[in-house]
Amino acid sequence: MRASPARFLSLAFLILSGLCAGQQPERVRPIEAPATPLPSEAASAGTSKFSFIVYGDTRGRQDGKALQYEHSMVINGILTQVERLKNGDFPVRFVLSVSRPSSRS
């Protein structure tokens, strides 16, 4: 007797829901609001001088195994630049990550 696709999907759903039933919900801590938020759109409408940072390819040697030490160096460098430029003529106003998810087999 050949199983129908609907029957197969029902069985798969029951198995997967049984596997997930014992898992605890992940606790997520929200990101705190910045101490110095960016100015409002109205307050910054005339701004024509600013910096922005674009970075990508956050893969490292420890993908899927441990925290990315190399990535933390990049982020620390970005934070250093933001701090250095904040009171100058070209403060950093946004950061754009152009990374894509990847996995190594």
GROMACS .gro file of N, CA and C in nm:
model
  315
    1MET      N    1   0.085  -0.118   0.000
    1MET     CA    2   0.000   0.000   0.000
    1MET      C    3   0.090   0.125   0.000
    2ARG      N    4   0.067   0.215  -0.091
    2ARG     CA    5   0.147   0.336  -0.104
    2ARG      C    6   0.083   0.449  -0.023
    3ALA      N    7   0.168   0.520   0.056
    3ALA     CA    8   0.119   0.629   0.140
    3ALA      C    9   0.096   0.754   0.055
    4SER      N   10  -0.011   0.824   0.082
    4SER     CA   11  -0.040   0.948   0.010
    4SER      C   12   0.048   1.060   0.063
    5PRO      N   13   0.074   1.165  -0.019
    5PRO     CA   14   0.153   1.279   0.029
    5PRO      C   15   0.095   1.343   0.154
    6ALA      N   16  -0.039   1.353   0.160
    6ALA     CA   17  -0.102   1.415   0.277
    6ALA      C   18  -0.076   1.332   0.403
    7ARG      N   19  -0.080   1.202   0.388
    7ARG     CA   20  -0.056   1.114   0.503
    7ARG      C   21   0.090   1.126   0.549
    8PHE      N   22   0.181   1.133   0.452
    8PHE     CA   23   0.323   1.148   0.483
    8PHE      C   24   0.348   1.280   0.556
    9LEU      N   25   0.290   1.389   0.507
    9LEU     CA   26   0.307   1.519   0.570
    9LEU      C   27   0.250   1.521   0.712
   10SER      N   28   0.137   1.456   0.731
   10SER     CA   29   0.076   1.449   0.864
   10SER      C   30   0.168   1.376   0.961
   11LEU      N   31   0.225   1.266   0.915
   11LEU     CA   32   0.316   1.188   0.999
   11LEU      C   33   0.442   1.270   1.031
   12ALA      N   34   0.497   1.338   0.930
   12ALA     CA   35   0.616   1.421   0.951
   12ALA      C   36   0.586   1.532   1.052
   13PHE      N   37   0.469   1.594   1.041
   13PHE     CA   38   0.431   1.699   1.134
   13PHE      C   39   0.423   1.646   1.277
   14LEU      N   40   0.363   1.531   1.296
   14LEU     CA   41   0.351   1.473   1.430
   14LEU      C   42   0.487   1.441   1.489
   15ILE      N   43   0.577   1.388   1.408
   15ILE     CA   44   0.711   1.355   1.457
   15ILE      C   45   0.785   1.482   1.497
   16LEU      N   46   0.783   1.582   1.409
   16LEU     CA   47   0.855   1.706   1.436
   16LEU      C   48   0.797   1.781   1.555
   17SER      N   49   0.665   1.783   1.568
   17SER     CA   50   0.605   1.854   1.682
   17SER      C   51   0.638   1.782   1.812
   18GLY      N   52   0.652   1.651   1.809
   18GLY     CA   53   0.694   1.577   1.928
   18GLY      C   54   0.837   1.607   1.966
   19LEU      N   55   0.923   1.625   1.867
   19LEU     CA   56   1.064   1.657   1.894
   19LEU      C   57   1.077   1.797   1.955
   20CYS      N   58   0.994   1.891   1.911
   20CYS     CA   59   1.003   2.029   1.957
   20CYS      C   60   0.931   2.053   2.089
   21ALA      N   61   0.844   1.963   2.130
   21ALA     CA   62   0.761   1.984   2.248
   21ALA      C   63   0.843   2.001   2.375
   22GLY      N   64   0.956   1.932   2.387
   22GLY     CA   65   1.035   1.937   2.509
   22GLY      C   66   1.133   2.052   2.514
   23GLN      N   67   1.142   2.133   2.412
   23GLN     CA   68   1.239   2.242   2.409
   23GLN      C   69   1.188   2.363   2.487
   24GLN      N   70   1.281   2.427   2.556
   24GLN     CA   71   1.248   2.549   2.628
   24GLN      C   72   1.251   2.667   2.531
   25PRO      N   73   1.164   2.765   2.548
   25PRO     CA   74   1.169   2.882   2.460
   25PRO      C   75   1.299   2.959   2.481
   26GLU      N   76   1.353   3.009   2.374
   26GLU     CA   77   1.477   3.086   2.382
   26GLU      C   78   1.448   3.221   2.446
   27ARG      N   79   1.532   3.262   2.538
   27ARG     CA   80   1.516   3.392   2.603
   27ARG      C   81   1.600   3.494   2.528
   28VAL      N   82   1.535   3.599   2.486
   28VAL     CA   83   1.601   3.703   2.407
   28VAL      C   84   1.598   3.833   2.486
   29ARG      N   85   1.713   3.896   2.496
   29ARG     CA   86   1.722   4.024   2.566
   29ARG      C   87   1.719   4.134   2.461
   30PRO      N   88   1.627   4.229   2.472
   30PRO     CA   89   1.620   4.337   2.372
   30PRO      C   90   1.743   4.426   2.378
   31ILE      N   91   1.776   4.485   2.266
   31ILE     CA   92   1.886   4.579   2.258
   31ILE      C   93   1.844   4.708   2.327
   32GLU      N   94   1.932   4.761   2.411
   32GLU     CA   95   1.901   4.885   2.482
   32GLU      C   96   1.906   5.004   2.386
   33ALA      N   97   1.825   5.103   2.416
   33ALA     CA   98   1.826   5.226   2.335
   33ALA      C   99   1.961   5.295   2.352
   34PRO      N  100   2.009   5.362   2.248
   34PRO     CA  101   2.140   5.429   2.259
   34PRO      C  102   2.136   5.544   2.360
   35ALA      N  103   2.249   5.567   2.425
   35ALA     CA  104   2.259   5.678   2.521
   35ALA      C  105   2.242   5.812   2.449
   36THR      N  106   2.293   5.821   2.327
   36THR     CA  107   2.280   5.942   2.246
   36THR      C  108   2.214   5.902   2.114
   37PRO      N  109   2.083   5.910   2.106
   37PRO     CA  110   2.015   5.869   1.982
   37PRO      C  111   2.044   5.965   1.867
   38LEU      N  112   2.024   5.918   1.747
   38LEU     CA  113   2.039   6.004   1.630
   38LEU      C  114   1.934   6.115   1.635
   39PRO      N  115   1.964   6.230   1.577
   39PRO     CA  116   1.865   6.338   1.575
   39PRO      C  117   1.743   6.298   1.491
   40SER      N  118   1.633   6.365   1.515
   40SER     CA  119   1.510   6.336   1.440
   40SER      C  120   1.529   6.374   1.293
   41GLU      N  121   1.439   6.327   1.210
   41GLU     CA  122   1.446   6.359   1.066
   41GLU      C  123   1.438   6.510   1.045
   42ALA      N  124   1.348   6.576   1.118
   42ALA     CA  125   1.334   6.721   1.103
   42ALA      C  126   1.461   6.795   1.145
   43ALA      N  127   1.524   6.749   1.253
   43ALA     CA  128   1.645   6.815   1.303
   43ALA      C  129   1.765   6.791   1.212
   44SER      N  130   1.761   6.684   1.134
   44SER     CA  131   1.876   6.653   1.049
   44SER      C  132   1.849   6.674   0.900
   45ALA      N  133   1.737   6.737   0.867
   45ALA     CA  134   1.699   6.754   0.726
   45ALA      C  135   1.803   6.832   0.647
   46GLY      N  136   1.871   6.926   0.709
   46GLY     CA  137   1.971   7.007   0.638
   46GLY      C  138   2.111   6.948   0.642
   47THR      N  139   2.129   6.834   0.705
   47THR     CA  140   2.262   6.774   0.716
   47THR      C  141   2.309   6.726   0.580
   48SER      N  142   2.427   6.769   0.543
   48SER     CA  143   2.482   6.727   0.414
   48SER      C  144   2.620   6.664   0.427
   49LYS      N  145   2.676   6.668   0.547
   49LYS     CA  146   2.808   6.609   0.570
   49LYS      C  147   2.796   6.502   0.678
   50PHE      N  148   2.828   6.379   0.642
   50PHE     CA  149   2.825   6.270   0.738
   50PHE      C  150   2.907   6.155   0.681
   51SER      N  151   2.936   6.058   0.765
   51SER     CA  152   3.004   5.935   0.723
   51SER      C  153   2.909   5.818   0.739
   52PHE      N  154   2.938   5.713   0.666
   52PHE     CA  155   2.868   5.588   0.688
   52PHE      C  156   2.967   5.475   0.666
   53ILE      N  157   2.936   5.360   0.722
   53ILE     CA  158   3.025   5.244   0.714
   53ILE      C  159   2.950   5.131   0.648
   54VAL      N  160   3.017   5.065   0.553
   54VAL     CA  161   2.963   4.946   0.487
   54VAL      C  162   3.063   4.833   0.508
   55TYR      N  163   3.015   4.719   0.552
   55TYR     CA  164   3.104   4.604   0.567
   55TYR      C  165   3.031   4.477   0.529
   56GLY      N  166   3.107   4.373   0.501
   56GLY     CA  167   3.045   4.248   0.460
   56GLY      C  168   3.138   4.130   0.482
   57ASP      N  169   3.092   4.015   0.440
   57ASP     CA  170   3.163   3.888   0.451
   57ASP      C  171   3.214   3.865   0.593
   58THR      N  172   3.123   3.830   0.681
   58THR     CA  173   3.157   3.810   0.821
   58THR      C  174   3.196   3.666   0.852
   59ARG      N  175   3.221   3.588   0.749
   59ARG     CA  176   3.262   3.450   0.772
   59ARG      C  177   3.402   3.446   0.834
   60GLY      N  178   3.428   3.342   0.907
   60GLY     CA  179   3.560   3.325   0.968
   60GLY      C  180   3.594   3.178   0.982
   61ARG      N  181   3.712   3.153   1.038
   61ARG     CA  182   3.760   3.015   1.051
   61ARG      C  183   3.676   2.932   1.147
   62GLN      N  184   3.603   2.997   1.237
   62GLN     CA  185   3.527   2.924   1.339
   62GLN      C  186   3.378   2.918   1.309
   63ASP      N  187   3.337   2.942   1.184
   63ASP     CA  188   3.195   2.937   1.149
   63ASP      C  189   3.130   2.809   1.201
   64GLY      N  190   3.024   2.826   1.277
   64GLY     CA  191   2.949   2.712   1.327
   64GLY      C  192   3.014   2.639   1.443
   65LYS      N  193   3.132   2.684   1.487
   65LYS     CA  194   3.203   2.616   1.595
   65LYS      C  195   3.218   2.701   1.720
   66ALA      N  196   3.244   2.830   1.699
   66ALA     CA  197   3.271   2.921   1.812
   66ALA      C  198   3.239   3.063   1.770
   67LEU      N  199   3.245   3.155   1.866
   67LEU     CA  200   3.226   3.296   1.835
   67LEU      C  201   3.336   3.341   1.740
   68GLN      N  202   3.302   3.434   1.654
   68GLN     CA  203   3.394   3.481   1.551
   68GLN      C  204   3.487   3.589   1.605
   69TYR      N  205   3.610   3.552   1.639
   69TYR     CA  206   3.707   3.648   1.691
   69TYR      C  207   3.737   3.756   1.586
   70GLU      N  208   3.756   3.715   1.461
   70GLU     CA  209   3.788   3.811   1.356
   70GLU      C  210   3.675   3.912   1.338
   71HIS      N  211   3.551   3.864   1.345
   71HIS     CA  212   3.436   3.954   1.331
   71HIS      C  213   3.432   4.055   1.446
   72SER      N  214   3.465   4.010   1.566
   72SER     CA  215   3.466   4.103   1.680
   72SER      C  216   3.572   4.211   1.660
   73MET      N  217   3.684   4.178   1.594
   73MET     CA  218   3.786   4.279   1.564
   73MET      C  219   3.732   4.383   1.467
   74VAL      N  220   3.656   4.339   1.367
   74VAL     CA  221   3.595   4.433   1.272
   74VAL      C  222   3.497   4.525   1.344
   75ILE      N  223   3.411   4.467   1.425
   75ILE     CA  224   3.310   4.547   1.497
   75ILE      C  225   3.378   4.646   1.592
   76ASN      N  226   3.481   4.601   1.664
   76ASN     CA  227   3.553   4.692   1.754
   76ASN      C  228   3.617   4.806   1.676
   77GLY      N  229   3.668   4.777   1.556
   77GLY     CA  230   3.725   4.882   1.472
   77GLY      C  231   3.619   4.982   1.427
   78ILE      N  232   3.501   4.931   1.392
   78ILE     CA  233   3.390   5.018   1.353
   78ILE      C  234   3.351   5.109   1.470
   79LEU      N  235   3.338   5.051   1.588
   79LEU     CA  236   3.300   5.131   1.706
   79LEU      C  237   3.405   5.237   1.738
   80THR      N  238   3.531   5.203   1.719
   80THR     CA  239   3.639   5.300   1.740
   80THR      C  240   3.625   5.417   1.643
   81GLN      N  241   3.597   5.388   1.516
   81GLN     CA  242   3.581   5.493   1.415
   81GLN      C  243   3.458   5.581   1.445
   82VAL      N  244   3.349   5.519   1.485
   82VAL     CA  245   3.228   5.594   1.520
   82VAL      C  246   3.259   5.692   1.632
   83GLU      N  247   3.328   5.643   1.734
   83GLU     CA  248   3.364   5.728   1.848
   83GLU      C  249   3.458   5.841   1.805
   84ARG      N  250   3.556   5.809   1.721
   84ARG     CA  251   3.655   5.908   1.677
   84ARG      C  252   3.591   6.019   1.594
   85LEU      N  253   3.490   5.983   1.515
   85LEU     CA  254   3.428   6.080   1.422
   85LEU      C  255   3.307   6.154   1.479
   86LYS      N  256   3.258   6.113   1.595
   86LYS     CA  257   3.128   6.163   1.641
   86LYS      C  258   3.121   6.314   1.662
   87ASN      N  259   3.229   6.380   1.698
   87ASN     CA  260   3.225   6.525   1.721
   87ASN      C  261   3.289   6.605   1.609
   88GLY      N  262   3.325   6.540   1.501
   88GLY     CA  263   3.389   6.608   1.389
   88GLY      C  264   3.289   6.654   1.284
   89ASP      N  265   3.342   6.692   1.168
   89ASP     CA  266   3.257   6.740   1.059
   89ASP      C  267   3.177   6.628   0.990
   90PHE      N  268   3.224   6.504   1.002
   90PHE     CA  269   3.161   6.393   0.932
   90PHE      C  270   3.127   6.279   1.028
   91PRO      N  271   3.033   6.299   1.121
   91PRO     CA  272   2.998   6.190   1.214
   91PRO      C  273   2.931   6.073   1.139
   92VAL      N  274   2.952   5.953   1.190
   92VAL     CA  275   2.891   5.834   1.130
   92VAL      C  276   2.742   5.837   1.162
   93ARG      N  277   2.661   5.823   1.059
   93ARG     CA  278   2.515   5.827   1.078
   93ARG      C  279   2.448   5.693   1.053
   94PHE      N  280   2.515   5.601   0.983
   94PHE     CA  281   2.459   5.468   0.971
   94PHE      C  282   2.566   5.368   0.930
   95VAL      N  283   2.537   5.241   0.959
   95VAL     CA  284   2.625   5.130   0.924
   95VAL      C  285   2.541   5.031   0.846
   96LEU      N  286   2.594   4.983   0.735
   96LEU     CA  287   2.524   4.889   0.649
   96LEU      C  288   2.604   4.761   0.639
   97SER      N  289   2.542   4.651   0.677
   97SER     CA  290   2.605   4.519   0.662
   97SER      C  291   2.550   4.455   0.535
   98VAL      N  292   2.640   4.418   0.446
   98VAL     CA  293   2.598   4.357   0.320
   98VAL      C  294   2.632   4.209   0.317
   99SER      N  295   2.645   4.150   0.435
   99SER     CA  296   2.678   4.008   0.444
   99SER      C  297   2.558   3.924   0.406
  100ARG      N  298   2.586   3.806   0.362
  100ARG     CA  299   2.481   3.711   0.334
  100ARG      C  300   2.505   3.588   0.421
  101PRO      N  301   2.399   3.520   0.460
  101PRO     CA  302   2.418   3.398   0.540
  101PRO      C  303   2.495   3.295   0.458
  102SER      N  304   2.580   3.225   0.524
  102SER     CA  305   2.655   3.119   0.456
  102SER      C  306   2.684   3.008   0.553
  103SER      N  307   2.712   2.894   0.500
  103SER     CA  308   2.751   2.781   0.583
  103SER      C  309   2.859   2.703   0.511
  104ARG      N  310   2.941   2.642   0.589
  104ARG     CA  311   3.048   2.559   0.533
  104ARG      C  312   3.015   2.414   0.563
  105SER      N  313   3.038   2.331   0.468
  105SER     CA  314   3.012   2.189   0.488
  105SER      C  315   3.136   2.119   0.537
   0.00000   0.00000   0.00000
